[in-house]
Every structure is written in structure tokens, then in C-alpha cells.
Amino acid sequence: MASRNSFQTPANRPSSSTSSVPSLAAVADPPPRYIDGAAMDYFVIEMVNTLRASSAVATARVKKVEKELVDAGLMPPSAPAPPTLKKSQLRDSIGSDASLHPVSKDGNCEDDEELRARLEAIGMHVGANMAERLCHERGLFSDTLDAIKFICKDLWNACWEKQVDNLRTNHRGVYVLQDNSFKPLTRISGWEGRAESLKRARVYVAMPAGIIRGALGRLGYQATVVPEVTVLPQCTFQVKLPKGS
Amino acid sequence: MTIYSLYIFDRHCNCVYYQDWHRTVRPKTAVEGGMLPAVYAPVYPAANPDSLYGNRNTLSSSSGVVVAVNDEQPHTPLPTQTHSPIAPLPTPPTSSLPFDEEAKLVYGVVLSLRNMIKKLSGKDEQFVNYQTSTYKLHLYETLSGFKFVMLSDPNADSLRFVLRQIYSGPFLEYVVRNPLVGMDSRERGIDNEYFRMSTDRLIRGLTVFQ
């Protein structure tokens, strides 16, 4: 996802007459391909809007079914339920239909939870595959810190063209990655004031959190990643790795 | 050369953005339903007049909250509201026309002239600017239907290049690539903090400004 201003397609490799297998070398070590950063941004914008609409439809459908059950007397009217079930068991991008969303004044927040869950699930697949690609020629990780450093340098470079600005750890499995100018957040700006823009920006760090989580997952580290935005465009990710890994 | 103001209209004939640097009379608040939200915070009709300059005010001090300068008096910029003057400032005169009327008139002029010129000279002719005794209006129209309209003093050279710079710089960066701004929305303008700041910086950085 490193951005360039134009697409780079695999060029026709000039076959050298001296080497007998020029094409094999090209296959084994392909030239890096890039995606246009602007095109990526447009895709992400559309993806978020589409998923928002689709998660609203899914939630409405669930609520309707619940209401029918309640009306038919098969289910007691639901008291305000605890927040959504763990999404970590999701294998695909569709949110869990069993999650209950209490109707509250903060209606936006509840819908956003579904949306963020979907985005994180997408990010996990993307991150896993990116990790496959980026790790294909390096050795094993010596320890978890090495894996985290890989995330901070190689993954960040590939996705967002820079490296993490600050890495902190408590040496007990919790790492905090801080990026002072996180690429997906650099252009987010609204007209209703900073607080409102901040609230809306939270959705756009869900997929990057998923990417980090997916990458670590594919490499064998089951982590939880919690993104946090306090000041645009700064963003921190808290990565919790389980004990003993 | 003084630059007075900038309007941006989209292809649905709505004014989606407004910014000014120098005006003799301040724009007047629009009527309810006359203008879209997210165009220009100070003239957006709010239900509670107190909230007009509350947290909806996206004008930071760098974006040019300009006080009115009367034609007869010398060109001394009065202190802005960020500095507290010793004596209370005289309130700048407000235009008698609400902002949405004003924007519609500007758009009407631009559209009519453009169509007339196309009829007169063929579809390859482009309306570029027109001039009156007090101002000059420059137009840059994109293929996507966005019209960038800039008003400046009558002695200015063509500012089309400035409008094109605004389009290819701040507009593409902070409007098209901004997830929070809907491009083809009929219900909102494109105002946002970064866009306002960067356009302001671009205009003020021009060698021909002021």
C-alpha cells in the first residue's frame, strides 16, 4: 500500500540471452508493485460508507426479529443489554447477528460498534496476507519484541510509508505504538469543531488496528489491539500479547 | 491587488463553500433553509443565535476574520476580535442581502454569462472573468462541474491560475480525499478546517495578495 503517483505494472522483463531462466528469477523475486495512494483513500472512504449502511440494515433486521419475538410473547422484553459480544471469533466480515444494541440516545455509537467490528475483521484478513508477503524472505522472530519491531518498521512502511514514531512497553506483554501523524488520519477534518471530527475519525482507525492484529495473528501471536485517538492526527495502538508467548 | 472573496459552487448549483478576505460589508445571516450547512459558519442560520460563534465557528484566527474597511477611509486594517481593543470596535456594516441570496445571485450571473457566451461564440469559448468599476470576478470551472469564483479589485490580472492552484492543491487534498466530506452531497457544503486553513495560507502567500 505504499503510494506512488502512478501504477507500476510488472514490466516486460527483457530476457537476457545469457541466462537460461530469466523468467524464473522474475517470478521468484518480483519487482515491488505499488498502489496509488489516492485510489486507496477513495476505496477506504467508499468501504466505510458502504459498511455503515450495511451494518445499519443488519441491525435493523435484528431489531425487527427481536421485536416480533417479544410481541409474540416468546421472549421477555429486553432490558438494556450489555455491550456487544466479542467480535474476535468472527471469521468473516459480517457482524454477529446475535449482538443486542440497546436503543440509547447515543445511537451513533452503537451503530459504529458494528461498523468498527466489520472494518477490523477486514483489516485482519488484509494484515494477515500482508504479513505473509512481507515475511517471505526473513528469518524467524527471536522473540515477541522482534515481531513488534517488524510491525513498527516493515508493516508500517508498507502500509503507511513511514515508521512508528514511538514504541513503549511494560515488558509484560503490553506494547504501545505511537504514530504522531497517522496516515489515514492526516486528511480528516470537519466543520463542526475538533471534538466532532475526532469522534468521526475513530472509525477510520479500526481497519488499521485489524491489520496489525491480523499480521500478528498470522505470525503466531494472538494479540488484541486497541486504537486510540486523542489529538488528530496522532494515534496510538495498544497491543496486548498473552502471557508466555 | 486585493482579493475580496471566494465562492465555490458544485454541479447542483448550490454554494458549497465561501471564504472572504476583504469585504466592505459583512455578509448577512442566511434565512432558514436558504443555505446548506458546512459552507460558512458565521452566516449559517442557527436556531440559537448564541451558538453562532460557539463551537461551530471554524474560523481560526489564521483564516482571515476580516473587518470591514469603508471605501472613503484610508486602508488601515482594524484589529481583529482576537485582540481586545481599548475602545469598543464599531460594528462593521452588514449587507442588506442575506448570504444565500447573494450566493444565488453570483451563481446566476456566472451561469447566464457562461451560457450567453457559449451561444454567441460557440462551445469552445470560455467565460473567464468580468469586470465592473468596483470588482473583478474570475471564474474557473472544472470538468466535474465545480465552479470556483473569485472576486478581486478591478486592477487585478487574471486570477484563474490561483483558482486552478486551489483546485489542484487544497481541494484535492482536503475535500476529495477527506473521508468526512461528501463530494456530491446535496445536503452539505464542503467546509472543513484543513481546507479553510490551507486555502487561506495559499491566498495569503501569493505575491500579489494585498
Short mmCIF file of C-alpha atoms in Angstrom, two decimals:
data_model
loop_
_atom_site.label_atom_id
_atom_site.label_comp_id
_atom_site.label_asym_id
_atom_site.label_seq_id
_atom_site.Cartn_x
_atom_site.Cartn_y
_atom_site.Cartn_z
CA MET A 1 0.00 0.00 0.00
CA ALA A 2 2.94 2.29 -0.35
CA SER A 3 1.76 5.05 -2.58
CA ARG A 4 3.21 6.31 -5.76
CA ASN A 5 1.69 8.71 -8.19
CA SER A 6 1.14 6.15 -10.89
CA PHE A 7 0.53 2.50 -11.21
CA GLN A 8 3.50 0.29 -11.76
CA THR A 9 2.64 -2.81 -13.69
CA PRO A 10 5.01 -5.72 -13.94
CA ALA A 11 7.19 -4.61 -16.78
CA ASN A 12 8.08 -6.95 -19.54
CA ARG A 13 11.37 -8.22 -18.35
CA PRO A 14 13.96 -8.08 -21.07
CA SER A 15 15.02 -11.67 -21.42
CA SER A 16 18.75 -11.84 -21.39
CA SER A 17 20.12 -14.34 -23.79
CA THR A 18 22.94 -15.30 -21.41
CA SER A 19 20.72 -16.57 -18.60
CA SER A 20 18.74 -19.69 -19.28
CA VAL A 21 15.90 -19.00 -16.82
CA PRO A 22 15.33 -15.24 -16.73
CA SER A 23 11.62 -15.60 -16.15
CA LEU A 24 12.14 -17.78 -13.09
CA ALA A 25 14.18 -15.10 -11.43
CA ALA A 26 11.44 -12.64 -12.16
CA VAL A 27 8.88 -14.92 -10.56
CA ALA A 28 10.99 -15.70 -7.52
CA ASP A 29 11.85 -12.10 -6.81
CA PRO A 30 9.20 -9.94 -8.38
CA PRO A 31 9.65 -6.20 -8.54
CA PRO A 32 7.67 -4.37 -5.91
CA ARG A 33 4.25 -3.25 -7.04
CA TYR A 34 2.60 -0.17 -5.69
CA ILE A 35 -0.91 1.09 -5.42
CA ASP A 36 -1.86 4.68 -5.92
CA GLY A 37 -2.35 6.25 -2.52
CA ALA A 38 -5.22 8.40 -3.66
CA ALA A 39 -7.07 5.42 -5.14
CA MET A 40 -6.60 3.59 -1.86
CA ASP A 41 -8.07 6.52 0.04
CA TYR A 42 -11.10 6.61 -2.21
CA PHE A 43 -11.66 2.90 -1.75
CA VAL A 44 -11.46 3.24 2.01
CA ILE A 45 -13.96 6.10 2.00
CA GLU A 46 -16.43 4.09 -0.03
CA MET A 47 -15.84 0.98 2.04
CA VAL A 48 -16.64 2.78 5.27
CA ASN A 49 -19.79 4.32 3.85
CA THR A 50 -20.98 1.06 2.38
CA LEU A 51 -20.30 -0.89 5.54
CA ARG A 52 -22.03 1.73 7.60
CA ALA A 53 -25.15 1.36 5.51
CA SER A 54 -24.98 -2.41 5.54
CA SER A 55 -24.45 -2.65 9.28
CA ALA A 56 -27.40 -0.34 9.82
CA VAL A 57 -29.53 -2.66 7.70
CA ALA A 58 -28.31 -5.70 9.62
CA THR A 59 -29.02 -4.07 12.96
CA ALA A 60 -32.47 -3.03 11.85
CA ARG A 61 -33.20 -6.55 10.73
CA VAL A 62 -32.11 -7.98 14.06
CA LYS A 63 -34.19 -5.46 15.95
CA LYS A 64 -37.22 -6.31 13.87
CA VAL A 65 -36.86 -10.02 14.59
CA GLU A 66 -36.44 -9.32 18.27
CA LYS A 67 -39.49 -7.14 18.30
CA GLU A 68 -41.53 -9.87 16.65
CA LEU A 69 -40.37 -12.39 19.21
CA VAL A 70 -41.18 -10.03 22.02
CA ASP A 71 -44.62 -9.30 20.57
CA ALA A 72 -45.33 -12.99 20.17
CA GLY A 73 -44.51 -13.44 23.79
CA LEU A 74 -41.66 -15.82 23.11
CA MET A 75 -39.08 -13.54 24.57
CA PRO A 76 -39.18 -11.20 27.53
CA PRO A 77 -38.76 -7.55 26.56
CA SER A 78 -35.05 -6.98 26.60
CA ALA A 79 -33.61 -4.85 29.34
CA PRO A 80 -30.71 -2.69 28.24
CA ALA A 81 -28.27 -5.40 27.30
CA PRO A 82 -24.55 -5.45 27.95
CA PRO A 83 -22.39 -4.21 25.12
CA THR A 84 -21.75 -6.28 22.05
CA LEU A 85 -20.38 -9.79 22.15
CA LYS A 86 -16.77 -10.46 21.48
CA LYS A 87 -16.12 -9.99 17.82
CA SER A 88 -12.84 -11.81 17.92
CA GLN A 89 -14.49 -15.05 16.91
CA LEU A 90 -15.69 -13.62 13.66
CA ARG A 91 -14.23 -15.30 10.65
CA ASP A 92 -15.83 -13.19 8.01
CA SER A 93 -16.74 -9.59 7.67
CA ILE A 94 -20.40 -9.95 8.63
CA GLY A 95 -21.02 -8.84 12.17
CA SER A 96 -22.57 -11.19 14.65
CA ASP A 97 -26.34 -11.08 14.30
CA ALA A 98 -26.82 -12.03 17.90
CA SER A 99 -25.47 -8.82 19.29
CA LEU A 100 -28.01 -6.71 21.05
CA HIS A 101 -27.91 -2.99 20.74
CA PRO A 102 -29.82 -1.13 23.40
CA VAL A 103 -31.62 1.84 21.99
CA SER A 104 -29.96 4.78 23.59
CA LYS A 105 -29.55 8.45 22.94
CA ASP A 106 -26.08 7.64 21.74
CA GLY A 107 -27.47 5.79 18.75
CA ASN A 108 -24.46 6.64 16.65
CA CYS A 109 -22.06 4.90 18.99
CA GLU A 110 -23.92 1.62 18.85
CA ASP A 111 -24.02 1.51 15.08
CA ASP A 112 -20.40 2.47 14.99
CA GLU A 113 -19.52 -0.59 17.07
CA GLU A 114 -20.90 -2.86 14.38
CA LEU A 115 -19.15 -0.86 11.71
CA ARG A 116 -15.85 -0.97 13.52
CA ALA A 117 -16.17 -4.70 14.04
CA ARG A 118 -16.62 -5.24 10.34
CA LEU A 119 -13.71 -2.98 9.50
CA GLU A 120 -11.49 -4.74 11.97
CA ALA A 121 -12.40 -8.11 10.52
CA ILE A 122 -11.49 -6.86 7.04
CA GLY A 123 -8.26 -5.47 8.41
CA MET A 124 -7.38 -8.81 9.92
CA HIS A 125 -7.53 -10.58 6.60
CA VAL A 126 -5.57 -7.81 4.92
CA GLY A 127 -2.95 -7.75 7.66
CA ALA A 128 -2.52 -11.49 7.64
CA ASN A 129 -1.84 -11.57 3.93
CA MET A 130 0.44 -8.57 4.06
CA ALA A 131 2.46 -10.26 6.76
CA GLU A 132 2.79 -13.35 4.57
CA ARG A 133 4.11 -11.21 1.80
CA LEU A 134 6.46 -9.12 3.85
CA CYS A 135 7.95 -12.03 5.76
CA HIS A 136 8.68 -14.34 2.91
CA GLU A 137 12.38 -13.82 2.97
CA ARG A 138 13.25 -13.07 6.55
CA GLY A 139 14.12 -15.50 9.31
CA LEU A 140 12.16 -16.46 12.39
CA PHE A 141 11.40 -13.89 15.02
CA SER A 142 13.67 -14.28 18.02
CA ASP A 143 11.06 -13.03 20.45
CA THR A 144 7.88 -11.03 20.64
CA LEU A 145 9.75 -7.76 20.74
CA ASP A 146 11.24 -8.68 17.40
CA ALA A 147 7.79 -9.30 15.99
CA ILE A 148 6.55 -5.97 17.31
CA LYS A 149 9.54 -4.25 15.80
CA PHE A 150 8.70 -5.88 12.49
CA ILE A 151 5.23 -4.40 12.76
CA CYS A 152 6.58 -1.00 13.65
CA LYS A 153 9.02 -0.88 10.80
CA ASP A 154 8.16 -3.14 7.90
CA LEU A 155 4.39 -3.25 8.14
CA TRP A 156 4.08 0.45 8.84
CA ASN A 157 6.39 1.19 5.95
CA ALA A 158 4.46 -0.95 3.55
CA CYS A 159 1.07 0.35 4.57
CA TRP A 160 1.65 3.94 5.53
CA GLU A 161 5.04 4.87 4.18
CA LYS A 162 6.67 5.74 7.45
CA GLN A 163 7.65 4.06 10.69
CA VAL A 164 6.14 4.18 14.12
CA ASP A 165 7.38 7.22 16.00
CA ASN A 166 7.37 5.83 19.50
CA LEU A 167 7.30 2.33 20.93
CA ARG A 168 6.80 1.73 24.61
CA THR A 169 6.44 -1.47 26.55
CA ASN A 170 5.90 -2.55 30.09
CA HIS A 171 7.90 -5.73 29.46
CA ARG A 172 4.90 -7.76 30.48
CA GLY A 173 3.32 -8.19 27.11
CA VAL A 174 1.80 -4.76 26.58
CA TYR A 175 3.21 -2.58 23.84
CA VAL A 176 2.13 0.92 22.92
CA LEU A 177 2.82 2.04 19.37
CA GLN A 178 2.52 5.74 18.77
CA ASP A 179 2.35 7.45 15.42
CA ASN A 180 2.39 11.23 15.54
CA SER A 181 0.97 11.68 12.10
CA PHE A 182 -1.01 8.59 11.22
CA LYS A 183 -1.60 8.49 7.52
CA PRO A 184 -5.31 7.59 7.44
CA LEU A 185 -5.97 10.49 9.80
CA THR A 186 -3.98 13.23 8.14
CA ARG A 187 -6.76 14.44 5.90
CA ILE A 188 -9.67 14.04 8.25
CA SER A 189 -11.15 17.40 9.00
CA GLY A 190 -14.68 18.54 9.62
CA TRP A 191 -16.50 21.81 10.03
CA GLU A 192 -18.14 21.23 13.36
CA GLY A 193 -15.08 21.59 15.51
CA ARG A 194 -12.24 19.37 16.56
CA ALA A 195 -14.21 17.23 19.01
CA GLU A 196 -16.72 16.17 16.40
CA SER A 197 -14.02 15.38 13.85
CA LEU A 198 -12.25 13.32 16.48
CA LYS A 199 -15.36 11.30 17.13
CA ARG A 200 -15.83 10.54 13.46
CA ALA A 201 -12.19 9.76 12.98
CA ARG A 202 -12.37 6.82 15.36
CA VAL A 203 -14.00 4.71 12.69
CA TYR A 204 -11.04 5.12 10.38
CA VAL A 205 -8.52 3.57 12.73
CA ALA A 206 -10.50 0.36 13.08
CA MET A 207 -9.15 -1.19 9.91
CA PRO A 208 -5.50 -0.35 10.70
CA ALA A 209 -5.98 -1.93 14.12
CA GLY A 210 -7.28 -5.00 12.35
CA ILE A 211 -4.28 -5.00 10.04
CA ILE A 212 -1.90 -5.03 12.97
CA ARG A 213 -3.88 -7.72 14.71
CA GLY A 214 -4.14 -9.85 11.61
CA ALA A 215 -0.44 -9.59 10.89
CA LEU A 216 0.48 -10.63 14.41
CA GLY A 217 -2.08 -13.38 14.28
CA ARG A 218 -0.69 -14.88 11.11
CA LEU A 219 2.76 -14.80 12.63
CA GLY A 220 1.54 -16.75 15.61
CA TYR A 221 0.95 -14.05 18.20
CA GLN A 222 -2.64 -13.78 19.33
CA ALA A 223 -2.90 -10.17 20.29
CA THR A 224 -5.57 -7.65 20.99
CA VAL A 225 -5.09 -4.21 19.53
CA VAL A 226 -6.86 -1.16 20.88
CA PRO A 227 -6.53 2.03 18.87
CA GLU A 228 -6.83 5.40 20.48
CA VAL A 229 -7.03 8.86 19.01
CA THR A 230 -6.71 11.81 21.33
CA VAL A 231 -5.41 14.53 19.05
CA LEU A 232 -5.72 14.38 15.30
CA PRO A 233 -3.61 13.19 13.51
CA GLN A 234 -1.83 11.39 16.30
CA CYS A 235 -2.79 7.81 17.02
CA THR A 236 -1.69 5.14 19.50
CA PHE A 237 -2.24 1.41 19.33
CA GLN A 238 -2.12 -0.64 22.49
CA VAL A 239 -1.07 -4.20 21.69
CA LYS A 240 -1.64 -6.81 24.37
CA LEU A 241 0.08 -10.10 23.89
CA PRO A 242 -0.90 -13.03 26.09
CA LYS A 243 1.45 -14.20 28.78
CA GLY A 244 4.09 -16.76 27.94
CA SER A 245 4.36 -16.05 24.24
CA MET B 1 -4.05 43.76 -5.72
CA THR B 2 -6.69 42.83 -3.23
CA ILE B 3 -8.60 39.63 -3.16
CA TYR B 4 -12.06 40.00 -1.77
CA SER B 5 -13.72 36.63 -1.58
CA LEU B 6 -14.06 33.12 -2.91
CA TYR B 7 -17.17 31.13 -3.68
CA ILE B 8 -17.29 27.51 -4.72
CA PHE B 9 -20.40 26.11 -6.40
CA ASP B 10 -20.99 22.48 -7.20
CA ARG B 11 -22.72 20.98 -10.18
CA HIS B 12 -26.08 21.02 -8.39
CA CYS B 13 -26.00 24.82 -8.45
CA ASN B 14 -25.51 25.07 -4.70
CA CYS B 15 -22.94 27.20 -2.98
CA VAL B 16 -20.80 24.72 -1.10
CA TYR B 17 -18.05 26.96 0.19
CA TYR B 18 -17.37 30.57 0.91
CA GLN B 19 -14.39 32.43 2.26
CA ASP B 20 -13.53 36.06 2.28
CA TRP B 21 -10.53 38.21 2.99
CA HIS B 22 -11.71 41.74 2.41
CA ARG B 23 -15.24 42.96 2.18
CA THR B 24 -16.75 46.37 2.58
CA VAL B 25 -19.87 44.95 4.20
CA ARG B 26 -20.10 41.75 6.15
CA PRO B 27 -22.32 39.02 4.76
CA LYS B 28 -25.67 38.77 6.45
CA THR B 29 -27.00 35.58 8.01
CA ALA B 30 -28.95 33.48 5.59
CA VAL B 31 -32.61 32.63 6.04
CA GLU B 32 -33.57 29.24 7.40
CA GLY B 33 -33.27 26.60 4.74
CA GLY B 34 -31.64 29.02 2.37
CA MET B 35 -28.21 27.60 2.52
CA LEU B 36 -26.57 24.28 3.17
CA PRO B 37 -24.71 23.52 6.37
CA ALA B 38 -20.94 23.33 6.18
CA VAL B 39 -20.47 26.27 3.86
CA TYR B 40 -19.58 29.22 6.02
CA ALA B 41 -20.21 29.01 9.70
CA PRO B 42 -20.77 32.67 10.61
CA VAL B 43 -23.74 33.11 8.31
CA TYR B 44 -25.34 29.72 8.83
CA PRO B 45 -28.75 30.31 10.45
CA ALA B 46 -28.56 28.63 13.83
CA ALA B 47 -31.64 28.02 15.94
CA ASN B 48 -29.85 29.54 18.88
CA PRO B 49 -28.17 32.78 17.87
CA ASP B 50 -25.69 32.43 20.69
CA SER B 51 -24.29 29.29 19.19
CA LEU B 52 -23.33 31.10 16.05
CA TYR B 53 -19.92 31.86 17.38
CA GLY B 54 -19.78 28.85 19.66
CA ASN B 55 -18.14 25.63 18.77
CA ARG B 56 -19.47 25.88 15.25
CA ASN B 57 -17.11 28.64 14.47
CA THR B 58 -14.50 27.02 12.33
CA LEU B 59 -12.76 30.27 11.62
CA SER B 60 -9.50 30.18 13.42
CA SER B 61 -7.53 33.36 13.62
CA SER B 62 -5.48 32.32 10.66
CA SER B 63 -8.40 32.15 8.31
CA GLY B 64 -8.92 35.83 7.95
CA VAL B 65 -11.76 37.17 10.02
CA VAL B 66 -11.59 40.49 8.35
CA VAL B 67 -13.34 43.55 9.48
CA ALA B 68 -14.94 45.83 7.02
CA VAL B 69 -12.97 48.66 5.52
CA ASN B 70 -15.01 51.54 4.30
CA ASP B 71 -14.22 52.91 0.90
CA GLU B 72 -13.74 56.52 1.95
CA GLN B 73 -11.40 55.89 4.82
CA PRO B 74 -7.73 55.02 4.37
CA HIS B 75 -6.83 51.39 4.21
CA THR B 76 -6.00 50.72 7.85
CA PRO B 77 -6.85 47.22 8.99
CA LEU B 78 -8.69 47.36 12.26
CA PRO B 79 -7.67 44.89 14.97
CA THR B 80 -9.49 41.59 14.75
CA GLN B 81 -11.58 40.16 17.51
CA THR B 82 -8.69 38.15 18.88
CA HIS B 83 -7.04 41.26 20.28
CA SER B 84 -9.05 43.16 22.86
CA PRO B 85 -9.13 46.81 21.92
CA ILE B 86 -9.17 49.54 24.50
CA ALA B 87 -12.21 51.17 22.96
CA PRO B 88 -15.08 49.05 21.66
CA LEU B 89 -14.93 48.44 17.93
CA PRO B 90 -17.61 49.94 15.74
CA THR B 91 -19.66 47.05 14.41
CA PRO B 92 -18.95 46.55 10.71
CA PRO B 93 -21.86 47.29 8.40
CA THR B 94 -23.82 44.26 7.26
CA SER B 95 -25.11 43.76 3.79
CA SER B 96 -28.83 44.06 3.31
CA LEU B 97 -28.85 40.88 1.28
CA PRO B 98 -28.82 37.58 3.14
CA PHE B 99 -25.94 35.34 2.25
CA ASP B 100 -27.93 32.75 0.40
CA GLU B 101 -29.45 35.40 -1.85
CA GLU B 102 -26.05 36.79 -2.50
CA ALA B 103 -24.62 33.41 -3.41
CA LYS B 104 -27.54 32.67 -5.70
CA LEU B 105 -27.08 35.98 -7.46
CA VAL B 106 -23.40 35.35 -8.01
CA TYR B 107 -24.15 31.93 -9.38
CA GLY B 108 -26.89 33.30 -11.59
CA VAL B 109 -24.59 35.87 -13.09
CA VAL B 110 -21.90 33.32 -13.75
CA LEU B 111 -24.25 30.81 -15.31
CA SER B 112 -26.06 33.28 -17.52
CA LEU B 113 -22.90 34.85 -18.82
CA ARG B 114 -21.40 31.46 -19.49
CA ASN B 115 -24.41 30.28 -21.43
CA MET B 116 -24.69 33.50 -23.40
CA ILE B 117 -21.06 33.36 -24.40
CA LYS B 118 -21.39 29.77 -25.45
CA LYS B 119 -24.33 30.69 -27.63
CA LEU B 120 -22.61 33.70 -29.10
CA SER B 121 -19.23 32.28 -29.90
CA GLY B 122 -19.58 28.54 -29.91
CA LYS B 123 -18.83 25.89 -27.36
CA ASP B 124 -15.09 26.37 -27.41
CA GLU B 125 -15.25 29.83 -25.94
CA GLN B 126 -14.86 30.05 -22.22
CA PHE B 127 -16.08 32.72 -19.93
CA VAL B 128 -13.04 33.72 -17.90
CA ASN B 129 -13.74 36.89 -15.98
CA TYR B 130 -15.72 40.10 -15.98
CA GLN B 131 -15.02 43.46 -14.51
CA THR B 132 -17.02 46.30 -13.07
CA SER B 133 -15.94 49.60 -11.60
CA THR B 134 -15.50 48.11 -8.13
CA TYR B 135 -14.55 44.49 -8.61
CA LYS B 136 -13.44 41.82 -11.00
CA LEU B 137 -14.94 38.35 -10.96
CA HIS B 138 -12.80 35.40 -12.04
CA LEU B 139 -14.22 32.02 -12.87
CA TYR B 140 -12.55 28.65 -13.09
CA GLU B 141 -14.79 25.75 -13.95
CA THR B 142 -13.70 22.16 -13.59
CA LEU B 143 -14.84 19.32 -15.80
CA SER B 144 -16.69 17.91 -12.83
CA GLY B 145 -18.90 20.95 -12.64
CA PHE B 146 -17.33 22.76 -9.72
CA LYS B 147 -17.17 26.47 -10.25
CA PHE B 148 -14.53 28.42 -8.41
CA VAL B 149 -15.46 32.09 -8.34
CA MET B 150 -13.13 34.73 -7.01
CA LEU B 151 -13.75 38.43 -6.56
CA SER B 152 -10.86 40.84 -6.56
CA ASP B 153 -10.22 44.50 -7.13
CA PRO B 154 -10.66 45.74 -10.70
CA ASN B 155 -7.00 46.21 -11.43
CA ALA B 156 -6.08 42.59 -10.90
CA ASP B 157 -4.69 40.36 -13.59
CA SER B 158 -6.46 37.14 -14.30
CA LEU B 159 -6.59 35.03 -11.20
CA ARG B 160 -7.54 31.82 -12.98
CA PHE B 161 -4.18 30.35 -12.13
CA VAL B 162 -4.88 30.93 -8.45
CA LEU B 163 -8.20 29.18 -8.71
CA ARG B 164 -6.59 26.31 -10.51
CA GLN B 165 -3.99 26.10 -7.75
CA ILE B 166 -6.72 25.99 -5.14
CA TYR B 167 -8.37 23.18 -7.05
CA SER B 168 -5.30 21.03 -7.55
CA GLY B 169 -3.92 21.71 -4.08
CA PRO B 170 -6.16 22.15 -1.07
CA PHE B 171 -9.32 20.98 -2.82
CA LEU B 172 -7.98 17.63 -3.95
CA GLU B 173 -6.16 17.09 -0.68
CA TYR B 174 -8.69 18.11 1.93
CA VAL B 175 -12.01 17.84 0.17
CA VAL B 176 -11.77 14.97 -2.26
CA ARG B 177 -9.50 12.83 -0.09
CA ASN B 178 -11.21 13.74 3.16
CA PRO B 179 -13.42 10.92 4.39
CA LEU B 180 -15.66 13.31 6.28
CA VAL B 181 -16.63 15.41 3.28
CA GLY B 182 -19.19 14.05 0.88
CA MET B 183 -18.43 15.11 -2.64
CA ASP B 184 -21.76 15.00 -4.40
CA SER B 185 -23.93 15.70 -1.41
CA ARG B 186 -26.95 17.85 -1.95
CA GLU B 187 -27.31 18.48 1.75
CA ARG B 188 -23.93 19.69 2.91
CA GLY B 189 -21.21 22.01 1.83
CA ILE B 190 -17.52 21.18 1.80
CA ASP B 191 -16.32 23.43 4.57
CA ASN B 192 -13.71 21.94 6.85
CA GLU B 193 -10.90 23.21 8.97
CA TYR B 194 -7.91 22.00 7.00
CA PHE B 195 -9.33 23.16 3.69
CA ARG B 196 -10.06 26.59 5.05
CA MET B 197 -6.63 26.91 6.58
CA SER B 198 -4.75 25.74 3.53
CA THR B 199 -6.71 27.92 1.11
CA ASP B 200 -6.14 30.85 3.38
CA ARG B 201 -2.45 30.14 3.53
CA LEU B 202 -2.29 29.76 -0.22
CA ILE B 203 -4.04 33.05 -0.88
CA ARG B 204 -2.10 34.98 1.69
CA GLY B 205 1.11 33.53 0.36
CA LEU B 206 0.54 34.90 -3.09
CA THR B 207 2.92 37.63 -4.10
CA VAL B 208 0.02 39.56 -5.49
CA PHE B 209 -2.10 39.44 -2.37
CA GLN B 210 -2.84 42.73 -0.66
#
